[in-house]
Structure formats: structure tokens, C-alpha cells
Amino acid sequence: MNVSHPAQADPLARRLAELRGPTPQRSLDARALAALAANPGCRRRAVLDAAGVDKAAVAQQLGRPAPFGQSPFAIARGNVFEARLKDDGYAALLGPLRQLLGLPPEGGTPPTVPDLLPRATPAVRAERTREVLAAAAADLDGWTLLDHPMLRLTVAGSLAYLEPDAVVVHGGRCTVVEIKSFPVLDSVADPAKVGAAARQAAVYVLALQETAALLAGRSAAAGPYQVDEFPGSPALTVLLVCPQDFSNRPTAAAVDVRRELATTRRQLARLTRIDQLLGALPAGTTFDLAPDSTGAPARPAEELAAAVAAVPAAYSPDCLSACELGFHCRAQARCADAVEQLGRGVRGELGSIRTVGEALAAAEGTGSPVPVPIPVPAPASRERDGGADPGGPTDPGSDADPGSDADPGSDADEAAARLAYAAALRAEALGRPVR
Amino acid sequence: MTTAMTVHQPPVLFGVPGPGAGPDGPVPPGAAADAAVAAILAETVHPVPGAPRGVVVDSPPGAGKSTLVVRAARELVAAGERLMIVAQTNSQVDDLVDRLAEKGPDLTIGRLHAADSRPAPEALRHGNVTASAKAGDLLELDVVISTAAKWQWVKDTDPWRHAIVDEAYQMRSDALLAVARLFERALFVGDPGQLDPFTVVGTEQWAGLSYDPSGSAVVTLLAHNPAIRPHRLPVSWRLPATAAPLISSAFYPYTPFRSGTGAGERRLTPGVRADGSAVDAAIDEAAEHGWALLELPARHTVRTDPQAVAAVAATVRRLLDRELSAHSEQGSTPLTAGRIAVGTAHRDQAAAVRAALAGLGVPVDPAAGPAVTVDTANRLQGREYDVTVVLHPLSGRPDATAFHLETGRLCVLASRHRHACIVVARAGIAELLDEHPSTEPVQLGVAVKFPDGWEANHAVLAHLAEHRVRL
Amino acid sequence: MSLLNTLARLEAVRSGRAEPLATVRHRHLSERPMVVVPVAAAGEEGAPLAVLLGTDRLAPRLFIVPQPLNRTQRFDFLAAFAGELLPYLESFADAVEQIEGSEKDPESGEKIPVVRELCADAPQLIVPNPGAVRHLALLGRSTRFRRTAEDADPGPYPAPPQVPLLGRWLTHLAERAQVPGSSMLLPMTGLLARHWATGQSHLEDQHLAAQLAWHHPPDGLTGAEAAERAETGRDGDGRLLHPPAGPLTDPRFDSQVLAPAITRHDAALAALRQAAPADTDRAALHVKRALERLHEALEAELLPTWRDLWQGLDLLRGLPPAAHLPERWEGDRWSYTGHRDRVAAGEPPQPRRDDAVTAARKLAQREREQARLDIQEALDDPLAMAGHRLAGEAFSGTVTEVVPEYDTSGRSPKPRPLVTLATPDRPHADPGREVHRAGGPPTAQRAEIVAAAPGEVTVRLLSGMGRKKEPEPGTVPEVGERVVFTLFELTARQSAPLPEPDDTPWTHGGPPGAGQSSPVGSEEWE
């Protein structure tokens, strides 16, 4: 995502630019936007992504670089596959697309493939895509294939540029085409990879919905089950194109992205609340990675670490494969003795017990764990419009004491009692002395 | 368990089929429902030549599904047919036997059961019911009823011409595969919004196959019989006017339904004044508006959160102490223990609530007389009460899992009541939902199930927030 | 994850070492397992790159595909892999025992005695992780339909004859690996994780070396530190100190070592093809050297995982075998024998996807075996039973009182003694609930809950006491004896019968058509 900030005076944009420092903005793409769904509760990731900070560089500087990489073999195969799709006038794409749209397999004119100015700036390309899309949507009979169009999407008050693999326009509607190099084997593909592709495609669908609404001079539908009917509005089913079986031949599958679209909408809506997160940062916080004369970041790593630590993370082991900072956050979670290091599910069994030490003390019956109140953002942000009086219908004059039967220790006691019981069973089974 | 059930007869069943009208159309609910039922019965009892062998009926909560099953069975028998009925659990079978025997005293009914389990006394109290562990003993009877699990073992019988499959969406495809040889035609009735069937072993290799053995029987049936057009029962006779719009929009976004009763037709009135406590305020809120959210302070807790469990128990205790009366189109009745249910997500939560209720002197053992039902969503499917108290599946949780977000679970819990539903939960569920990772895998060729758990949960929460009482 | 497992992980965090999750070994281990480390070419899941395998830890065999895109080289590789693996698989085919049973005569319907062969032992493959199982399944899928020169229509690219046979065996092994409790094809990460808890998450346990690091961390390091070194430690060139266990190689290895080595080998081959007759020897030598270098590079990359697998086996062999292992292994032996017979009978390869009846049968088998596994693990291992006790599905305690009572409703009185036990457990059981005695008399013993209060449960024994008025000696526990009762049954239920595929009903699309069987060799690699 190349983000440009239309109004330099925008305080949010200025604040994010300060956080980033003078280094170039990290370019996020639809894949990165879709990845926000992986851990939406993580404020650290939300702030760094919104500011366009290069998380990989941060991780490197903090001493725990991200282990992600792509094999040259995988890249080569992906390129070969994508090139093959253009053979025979995109026949590999159009056949399945006709099937998806319920059209006869053959006939009609070959698609128009307009020049989308691939070498121009993102802004120019996006403008060009918009013109082409408007014209193509008006041509109800013809087929137009937009090869790597450029779309705009407003994210958290900033403009992001997104580049889908292809968009096909026919009959006044457009369909997103997502090309992936994982195989469809006997009509089955890796569900995790299809899910990721669907989330990515949903970002494009969202951008196309905004574009079509803009062209129609209206606003895009917001409800999860509503469908726009403007000229050029995107279909909510996308076409996933993959190698078939063990060959390099393409096969296409229709994927309904309505659910992912709803998810993307709410994740992006959350990003607009980024100013609340920024408000909680100490003044002067920056993730500046500007290099010195040797090319290494000039700031001492400790300063950077302190800045990162100022934004709370929601670490879970899934982060190791989804976020560049995963190993750093794991080390932090281990240092803090946090139970999250063992996985998301563990928290559910331990209630308000937050550390390994507390849990083991409870298991041994030696600790009296003190429950830590969980931070909950001000309820105002979630209160729906026209919501009830926050006090609810309770008679304000009543003498009910809201805390009268709430012994603050009791649920921790319940967790501790279960742990102690589990520890006794475990000791008995292992033939260890039972406490 | 039968004491906790209302055998509810929709007000009009024998009307003239009205013109097709949407649930928001001007047609009165009775007429709309009659039209749907008449069409279903015609297709079931008098199929035209060449008609598909199956009739599928989607029924939202309390839409007269059981009444339809009884009606279809009676009309088939009246037309000179014998039939078999497949239900999914023993208690469903016993309920159905009881109901059918009561509504059709002229029918001869066979209750086929497993050798090592006895049918419930409610099913056997009727003179026209014969129970046996051998299908051969029951072949001459008008109707033979059993579970899918038992039917699978029946062999060496000629196929029945007709079958009714009840709670068909909760039946697994492999169970239908095993019993389909026993009948020629079948009426499949079920609620697509409830909990899906499940298995504890991996089934990825069959995902996307029309006959995925772990999938729902109805999904397989419809995939292989595309000529079947599912019918829909458009009116919920159970859910009051305060609940039907929310349940319809949150859980059935593409197949809306409406309440059979109008605003104000169902009322709850307390005989004892509120004592000023939050619990009583929540009861008053629910009595007036059909919903209440009794909210505890935000905290991460274990599943059996003692404070939430205590709040649930206190609410039930006060519901009984305050001598409420339930007024409906069926008249006025006191709200007794047998008309109240507590719903939870997990068995240990149900056990904790039962213990807490027993501690407050609330009857929870049905063997000892009318008792409050305390059970998990899975076991409350198909049941009906006047008032329900629900421990929210996400209350106090540090993380939301697919299990807790499953729409069917919340749908079951929020749609068991005829009058009011009181939800007990810790604050912070909205934030928990916001922080839930949305990285669901997607299987090619598997239809996306709507609604999305996140959206449904938020829709219900937003509605409950308007009826919040803080504890 | 149950709280007991979480507790073990918490302990491991504190101790910095793996902590036990079992008191016995719950999976069969062969005396002569075939250890297999398969790796795939990046970007193409089904394409093999190399395999290191063998039954002798001192003498692994390495086979590689010098150019993963080359069909002929891939066939050569698969033939070599088959040449090593098939003799091992077939070596269990001949030693058999005769099992007497009965089956129904299709004509008369009467039971007639039959004698069936059961192989005395079966093969066992040990691989690093579930990804390796998936990769072997893909290899099976990609090879079992290949046509060979022996086919009537061999097609343009006939494969060596043993390649489709390899595919059928790999498919069978990968299918069997889906059956809970089976031990014919086992991933080491899962084996270790079943028996020991580490102080990290399930996700991190998928990394074999990282999981093993918790067992023997080097001096001065905690398990977590040793695991992190295994995951991310790199040398001066940025290459991982401990290469991943596959099926994918480290991208840095691919770009820095593998890609250049493949390029050199390709170039040497091209040079050999164009070489003038006088230069042929030298060019051939270059090819040989380039191949050797590829070999060395891949061997260096796979050997650490080979050693890890054997180290894992050592750890597992240190645990005493669970009592029910022979019974479950017999299921694997039947599975092996059945496949041996199908291959011998010339049956076609397994279809691409199951028909409705086969899918339902497999699901029923897996559910039955899962139930059996859960029961047997609980009976074999007090730590597994502890999980059920914690969940309220079982209770254990010391008998405090036995009251002899009788059921006199029938013609002759039957013993129905009341047994009270002191127990810390809190079973989720109401009075009247049926329970089952674990580790009781040899015949199954049922009981029902009579009363349950904190610290004390009273049950009435209902069966397993013989046919007389007084219980057979030893069938009723005595005061002071420790007893365990479960709320779940102690034998897995039989699965209901399913129709034959040819009798698939209309609800499931009718019998599968003849046209749906898998076309052989209809796809080509590119």
C-alpha cells in the first residue's frame, strides 16, 4: 500500500509520519491488509502498520529478525504459471469465468485488454483504471480484462493503492481474479491458503465497491448482507485460478467472499480508531530507522526497543508465522512469564491467572493469586447509536450495591482450585509425592 | 422432560391457502403458515407423478415443525399408508411418540428402541404405543418411530413407502446413507439455524464432496436431488414479537420469518414487587421487553465463573419467588420451575449452575417433580420454555474460539423462549469479538454458511445492550 | 488442550525441560522401523527433491532429483525410492499366522468357518512431521495412476514399473495414518508431543528440532533457549544452523546452495551433450562432480533431521509399552495384510476420491478407533485416566464400605452390592447414571450411581459377578481396595452396517457410475 496523505495538515497523518521518521513508508498491499485479520487485538501491529513502519527492519534491529523468505524456485514457478494464463487470449481465464457467470462456453468476441499504463505512477494508474472500468461497465455485451489494474481504497483516512492480478468486466459487473501458485488437487486445495486468498480478494472487492459507488455518485453498502447494484459493482464471488493437479495447467474455482468482505470491513473500520491507540503513546515515541553513514539504523537498539515496548502487543504463537515481530514478542512474553507463550487456548483454562509463576503457585497451593483487572477500552466506543442509558434500567435510587455479592477473588480461587486438583491428580499418576 | 414442553398448536391450521406473501406482507401469520403447511402436506401425501422423492422443510425456531410432523403422519395414515419416523436423539423420539399418541389416539404407534435403553415413561403411558427392541414386532403398526442410530441396524424388512425425518439438519449424511434403504419417499423437517452435526476425527479429505459423511443429511440430499425446492415455515409460534425480528435478522438473514403473535400479546407480570436488586431489575426489564442483559463487571474467568453462575442461579430463584404469571393467546399460567430453562455452552457450566440452584432450593431433578431444566445448547435443541436464562457463551472468556462463536449455539440459546430471555454475561464481549482473529480456512466447493458468527454475535449484543442491567 | 496438559507445559516452562505426559508408550514401535526424511521442491508440493531413508541408523540412503523439473530424473528418483522402500514393505508379506473365524455364506445365510491369513508383523515408517505424511500422500497420489511400459497403452511417458506400485503403498500408508491409534506411518513430532509436554505451544512443537531441544538442551541453556537456537540460529552466511525437517527446505539454502548447484549440474549436462567426442570424458566427469556436490549439499541438509528421528526413537523406547499396544497393532497388521492381498489380486489403484459409501465407512472406522484409543489409553495409563477424572468422566478412590444387597425381583436372587468409596473426584453424574469399572474383574462390570456427595460416591454393582446368588470371589472390591469407575463405556461400540457401494441410495446420488472410476494416466507432469 503506497499511502499518500491528501491533507498534510491532517493531524493523524502527521502523527503517523512522526512515528515512522524520515525512512520511506513501508508499502503495504492487499495481502498485508488482509493479514490484519490474523491478530486484530494487537495494538503494536496496528500502530506500526498504520504508520507504515518496516516491521522486518525493526525486528532485525531488535535482534530477532523475521525468518520469512521465499525460495527462488517458488518464485520462478509462480512467474511461469502467471505467464501461461495469457496464452490464447486469456482462454484459461475466460472459460471458467463464463461458467461462473452462467454463459455458454464459447462465442462472443475476445476480450478487450486495455493498456492500463503499467509504468505510470500509482495515482495515474488508478485514474486510468477508473476510466477504463467506467467504460467497460457501460459495455454490456463485450468482455474487458483489466490486467493488473490499480485500485484506490481509503484506509484510516489515508489513500491506499492496491493491485489485483486481474479484474474481468462483463454485463455491467466486474469479477476479481486471484491467481495463486498452490495447486488444486482433485478439486481440493489447502483450506488455509484458499482462506488467505479469499481475504486478499475481499480487499479488492471492497476497493471495487468503493470505486463503483464513486462512479455512481453514491455510497457503498455497509451492511454485511447487502449487495450494491451500481454499474461496475463487483461480484461477491471471486475467481481463484490455480495450477491443476500436478500440472502447470490453470484451473479456476469460484470462491464466495461475502464472509471475508464483512471481516475486512470491520478490520478496516478498527484501523480508523488508530488515533485512540496513538493517544495512549508517550509523547515523542518514534520508530525511526533512519540509517547513519554505515547504512545501519542510527538510533540505538535499546531506544527502538523501548519505543516498541510502549505499544502493547497481543502475542500468540500464531504470530510467529504471521508477523515479522513474532519472535521479538515471544521473547518478551517469555520474559514476562506470560501464559500466552503456550498458546491462545491456555488463557481460557486459567481465567484471570496471567503468569506461569502464578499458575504454578496455584497448582502447588502455595500462591494466593491476585486477579489483575483486564483493560477494557472505554465502552463509549462500542455503544451503538441510540443505545440505552449506560446505567440501564436499574432504578438509580435503588440501594442495590453492585458489588455486594461479588467477591473479587472467587473466580481466581476457582481456577486455582482446579489447578491444584489437576496437580494432585498428575502427581498421583506419576507417582510423585502428593502435596 | 415432557413436563418442560409445551405442545403448542398454531391457532389456525386448517385455513384456506392464502396468496404467497413475504413475512412482512399483509397476510395474517396464520394464513401464511397455513398456505405453507398445505403445500407441504399436498406434496408429501399426494405427490404428483415424477415428483422428487424427498420433500424438505426448513423451519425456524418454534415454527410448528413438530405440529407439522404430527399432522403429516396423521394424514399419511389417513390416506392408507404406514410410515416410519426418524429422529436424532432418544428424547426427541420419546417426545414425538408422546405427542403423536396424544394427538392421534386412533393411530397405532411403535417405539423401536435399543436393547440396552428403555423409552421414557411419557412415551409409554399411552395405550396405543407399543415398545420393542425388534422392528419385526412393530411392522404392522401405522407409525414406527426410532432414532437414526437404531434404524441403521434394522434389516430384513420391506421398505416403507413413506418416512419422516425429523431434525434433519442435525442428522449426519452418513446416517442418512445407512437408513435411506428403509423408505421410498421422505419428508425432511429441520432447522438450518441450529448446531451442525460434528465429529471428533479429521474429515478434511471429504470436504467439498456432496456426500461428505460428516456433513448434514439435508445438504447431501439437496445436492443429489436438485429438483427438490425446500419449503419454509414462515411464522414462529414460539418466539414472541420481541424476539422474532432479532432472531430472524441475526440468524436467518436470507430467509426471514415473523412472530405468530403481535406486540403485547405475550406478557409476564410479577406477583411480588421488585426488591431493588439488579437481578429484579433485569427480571422486570425482561418481563416488559422480552430481553434483559444482566451484566457483570469485565474480567477474564474460568468457564465456571462462580459469580456468573451465582447470578444465573439468583435470577432463577427470583423468577420463582416473584410469582410471575405468563399471559399469552393460550391464557394465563403461573411461571413454574418446569417452564424455566437455563442454557449454557459447556457441560461443566450446566453442572455448576445445577449445583448453585440446588443450593438455593430450586428443584433441578425432573425425576422428583417439576424442575428447572439446566442444559447445554446441544441438548436444548428443539425444546421450548416460557422464560430462559442464558449464560452467554463468551462471558468472561479471554479468547473466542470457533466453538463459542458457532452461530447455531447462540441461536439455540436465544430462541427457546415464549416470553422472555435473560442473558447473563460479563462486560467486554464486544471487545473480545473485535480482537478475534478472522483467519477461517476456506474449502473449495463448500457453501459458506451464513450468518457469520461474528456478525450474529454482534447483532444480538447490540440488541441486548438496550436492555442492560449492571450487576 | 486439557488443563492437565497445560499444567505439564507450565511445569516445563519452569524446569526448562520436557515434562512427561504419559507413564507408558501409547504407540507401537517396530523393532525395525523404516525412517524416512522426504523433502519436496519449493513451489511445487507434489514434486520430490530428495529422500533420506533406511532401517540402519548408521547407513541412511539418499536419493535426489538433480533437476526437480525434469520428468525423467523424477522417474529415476521414484524408481530408486521404490527400490529401497518396496523390499522393506514386502518383507513382511510372507510370515503369516492362520486366524480362524466365520463368515456368512451368501447363499444359505449360515455361518461357515473360515481361516484367514494375518501377517505376523507389519512395516512401520517414521517421518519427521505431519507435513512429511502429507508429502508422501501426494507422492502416492501422483504416482499410483502412472502408466508403465508394461501397460497395454503405455502412453508417451511410461514410468518404471515399480513406480505405480510405490504410489499405491504410499497411498495406503497415508490413509492408514488417518486412523487414530494406528502406527504404520507416524510423524515424530506427534509421537513426542503425545508423551512429553514442552514449555512452548503446539505450533512450535511442529518444529522437530525445537521440540527435541526441550529434551536435551545443551549445558547452560534452557529448553526455550535451545529451541530458539534450533528455530532461528544462523551461521555467518545466514544459513540455518539446524536445517528444517522438511518437507520444504530453507529458502536461504535454496538460493545460496541448491539453486547454484542445480544450475552447475544443468550446465555440466548441457556441456556433456554438446561436447566433442574427445571432450566427452572430461564433460562426464564434470557432470559426476556436479552431481556429487548436489548430493553432498542435500545430505548435509537432511542428516541433522535423520539424527533427530533416531534420537526421538531412543526417547520413546525408554518408555514401557502400553498394555493394549499388541491389540491395536493387530489392526495395523490386518490393514497391511488386506492391502497386500489387494495388490496381489491385481485390483486397480485407490480412486482419487472416495465414493459415498467408502467415505462413510472410513469415517465410521476412524470414529470407532478414536473411541477405542481414548478408552485404551485411559486403561493403560493413570495419567490419561487422570484427564478423565479431572473432566468429571471418571472417579477413583478407596472403598470404605461394601453392603451386600440382592435383586429379588426375578426367580433367583442376584447380587447387587452397594460399594461406597472415598474419592476426591467430582464426577458429573446424577444418581441412576450407569458407570463402568476399570481394571476390575476380567468380565466387564457395570454399576449405577446411588449417591454422590463431595468426597464420597456410592454405586451399586450390576454385573460381572457371576450367575450365582453370591458374587464370584474377587468380583466385588473389598474395603481398602482402590477402584476406578468411568462414566464412559470401556469397549468401543460397533459401527452400524452401511450399504454396498452398488446399493448407494437415491439420497446420495445412487450407485457410483462406472465412468467415475479414476482414469489411469490421464494426467502428465510438466
Tab-separated table of C-alpha atoms in Angstrom, chain A residues 37-41 43 184 187-192 194-195 198-199 224-225 240 253-256 258-260 262-263 266-267 270 273 344-345 347-352 354 371 374 376-377 379 382-384 386-388 390-394 398-400 402 405-408 410-411 414-415, chain B residues 204-205 207 249-250 253-254 275-278 281 285 297-307 310-311 314 348 352 396-399 401 426-428 430-431 433-445 448-452 454-456 458-459 462 465-471:
chain	number	residue	atom	x	y	z
A	37	ALA	CA	-7.292	-10.097	10.436
A	38	ALA	CA	-4.731	-12.518	11.849
A	39	ASN	CA	-4.468	-10.716	15.157
A	40	PRO	CA	-6.764	-7.702	15.273
A	41	GLY	CA	-6.293	-7.349	19.017
A	43	ARG	CA	-2.129	-2.745	19.136
A	184	VAL	CA	-5.965	-27.608	-6.765
A	187	SER	CA	-10.846	-30.324	-6.703
A	188	VAL	CA	-9.314	-29.776	-3.262
A	189	ALA	CA	-6.897	-27.020	-2.251
A	190	ASP	CA	-5.197	-26.204	1.038
A	191	PRO	CA	-8.021	-24.537	3.018
A	192	ALA	CA	-5.665	-22.199	4.879
A	194	VAL	CA	-7.651	-20.565	-0.015
A	195	GLY	CA	-8.778	-18.659	3.070
A	198	ALA	CA	-10.194	-15.088	-0.188
A	199	ARG	CA	-9.318	-12.439	2.396
A	224	PRO	CA	-22.827	-7.445	5.831
A	225	TYR	CA	-25.599	-8.936	3.720
A	240	LEU	CA	-9.416	-18.269	-7.853
A	253	ALA	CA	-12.689	-22.160	-8.766
A	254	ALA	CA	-15.379	-19.744	-7.656
A	255	VAL	CA	-14.965	-18.561	-4.084
A	256	ASP	CA	-17.745	-16.757	-2.227
A	258	ARG	CA	-19.054	-12.408	1.447
A	259	ARG	CA	-17.829	-13.547	4.820
A	260	GLU	CA	-14.297	-12.273	4.217
A	262	ALA	CA	-17.573	-8.479	6.201
A	263	THR	CA	-14.371	-9.295	8.089
A	266	ARG	CA	-14.682	-4.418	10.272
A	267	GLN	CA	-10.892	-4.703	10.416
A	270	ARG	CA	-10.955	-0.664	13.501
A	273	ARG	CA	-9.770	4.062	15.600
A	344	ARG	CA	-4.272	-18.753	22.875
A	345	GLY	CA	-6.341	-21.579	24.289
A	347	ARG	CA	-5.864	-18.428	28.770
A	348	GLY	CA	-9.360	-19.881	28.684
A	349	GLU	CA	-8.473	-22.509	31.270
A	350	LEU	CA	-6.658	-20.189	33.615
A	351	GLY	CA	-9.207	-17.405	33.933
A	352	SER	CA	-7.602	-14.336	35.412
A	354	ARG	CA	-1.825	-14.333	33.761
A	371	PRO	CA	-6.526	-11.274	39.763
A	374	ILE	CA	-8.335	-6.654	32.387
A	376	VAL	CA	-11.255	-2.662	28.565
A	377	PRO	CA	-11.405	0.376	26.309
A	379	PRO	CA	-17.357	1.487	26.450
A	382	ARG	CA	-18.774	0.325	21.287
A	383	GLU	CA	-22.042	1.780	22.444
A	384	ARG	CA	-24.381	1.724	19.462
A	386	GLY	CA	-29.315	5.431	20.304
A	387	GLY	CA	-28.121	2.975	22.914
A	388	ALA	CA	-29.738	2.801	26.281
A	390	PRO	CA	-25.464	3.440	30.276
A	391	GLY	CA	-26.830	2.645	33.665
A	392	GLY	CA	-29.538	0.548	32.105
A	393	PRO	CA	-32.994	0.444	33.550
A	394	THR	CA	-31.783	-0.024	37.087
A	398	SER	CA	-32.158	1.743	44.454
A	399	ASP	CA	-29.875	0.842	47.275
A	400	ALA	CA	-28.543	-2.210	45.461
A	402	PRO	CA	-23.454	-3.694	42.598
A	405	ASP	CA	-22.122	-10.480	46.140
A	406	ALA	CA	-19.003	-10.069	44.041
A	407	ASP	CA	-16.051	-11.433	45.906
A	408	PRO	CA	-13.216	-10.341	43.636
A	410	SER	CA	-13.574	-16.080	43.843
A	411	ASP	CA	-13.078	-16.830	40.160
A	414	GLU	CA	-11.902	-21.429	41.186
A	415	ALA	CA	-9.057	-21.519	38.668
B	204	GLU	CA	-10.779	-32.788	5.576
B	205	GLN	CA	-10.347	-35.332	2.821
B	207	ALA	CA	-14.631	-31.584	2.323
B	249	SER	CA	-32.298	-10.887	11.067
B	250	ALA	CA	-29.338	-12.150	13.107
B	253	PRO	CA	-30.574	-13.202	7.082
B	254	TYR	CA	-31.646	-14.704	3.774
B	275	ASP	CA	-36.684	-5.681	45.798
B	276	GLY	CA	-34.459	-3.073	44.176
B	277	SER	CA	-31.725	-5.506	43.260
B	278	ALA	CA	-30.135	-5.672	39.841
B	281	ALA	CA	-34.438	-5.046	37.644
B	285	GLU	CA	-36.781	-5.469	32.051
B	297	PRO	CA	-18.014	-6.384	35.518
B	298	ALA	CA	-15.442	-7.280	32.865
B	299	ARG	CA	-12.999	-9.951	33.957
B	300	HIS	CA	-11.339	-12.962	32.439
B	301	THR	CA	-12.584	-16.029	34.225
B	302	VAL	CA	-12.602	-19.788	34.050
B	303	ARG	CA	-15.556	-21.364	32.293
B	304	THR	CA	-17.416	-21.978	35.515
B	305	ASP	CA	-17.179	-18.323	36.565
B	306	PRO	CA	-18.594	-18.561	40.121
B	307	GLN	CA	-20.035	-15.058	40.080
B	310	ALA	CA	-24.346	-17.306	41.095
B	311	ALA	CA	-26.059	-14.557	39.096
B	314	ALA	CA	-30.127	-15.919	41.750
B	348	ASP	CA	-19.393	-28.192	33.439
B	352	ALA	CA	-22.156	-25.665	38.253
B	396	GLY	CA	-15.530	-13.910	30.782
B	397	ARG	CA	-13.564	-15.631	28.069
B	398	PRO	CA	-10.076	-14.393	27.306
B	399	ASP	CA	-10.397	-15.817	23.806
B	401	THR	CA	-12.937	-19.970	19.729
B	426	ARG	CA	-19.548	-10.287	31.804
B	427	ALA	CA	-18.869	-6.968	30.118
B	428	GLY	CA	-16.215	-6.984	27.414
B	430	ALA	CA	-17.801	-6.765	22.154
B	431	GLU	CA	-14.070	-6.130	22.611
B	433	LEU	CA	-15.212	-10.227	19.347
B	434	ASP	CA	-13.264	-7.329	17.865
B	435	GLU	CA	-9.994	-8.971	18.809
B	436	HIS	CA	-10.926	-12.372	17.482
B	437	PRO	CA	-8.678	-13.430	14.596
B	438	SER	CA	-10.640	-13.943	11.418
B	439	THR	CA	-8.495	-16.443	9.629
B	440	GLU	CA	-11.030	-19.136	8.881
B	441	PRO	CA	-9.922	-21.694	6.329
B	442	VAL	CA	-11.999	-21.952	3.173
B	443	GLN	CA	-12.791	-25.260	1.497
B	444	LEU	CA	-13.335	-25.174	-2.229
B	445	GLY	CA	-16.816	-26.305	-3.177
B	448	VAL	CA	-20.320	-20.652	3.006
B	449	LYS	CA	-22.591	-20.937	5.994
B	450	PHE	CA	-24.411	-17.776	6.912
B	451	PRO	CA	-24.691	-15.877	9.048
B	452	ASP	CA	-21.139	-15.258	10.113
B	454	TRP	CA	-19.134	-12.555	14.418
B	455	GLU	CA	-21.966	-10.634	12.780
B	456	ALA	CA	-24.641	-12.698	14.520
B	458	HIS	CA	-22.708	-8.505	17.414
B	459	ALA	CA	-26.321	-8.201	16.266
B	462	ALA	CA	-26.278	-4.677	20.155
B	465	ALA	CA	-27.221	-3.572	25.126
B	466	GLU	CA	-30.552	-1.762	25.018
B	467	HIS	CA	-31.786	-3.955	27.849
B	468	ARG	CA	-28.729	-3.903	30.034
B	469	VAL	CA	-28.794	-4.037	33.821
B	470	ARG	CA	-25.417	-3.881	35.531
B	471	LEU	CA	-24.804	-6.140	38.471
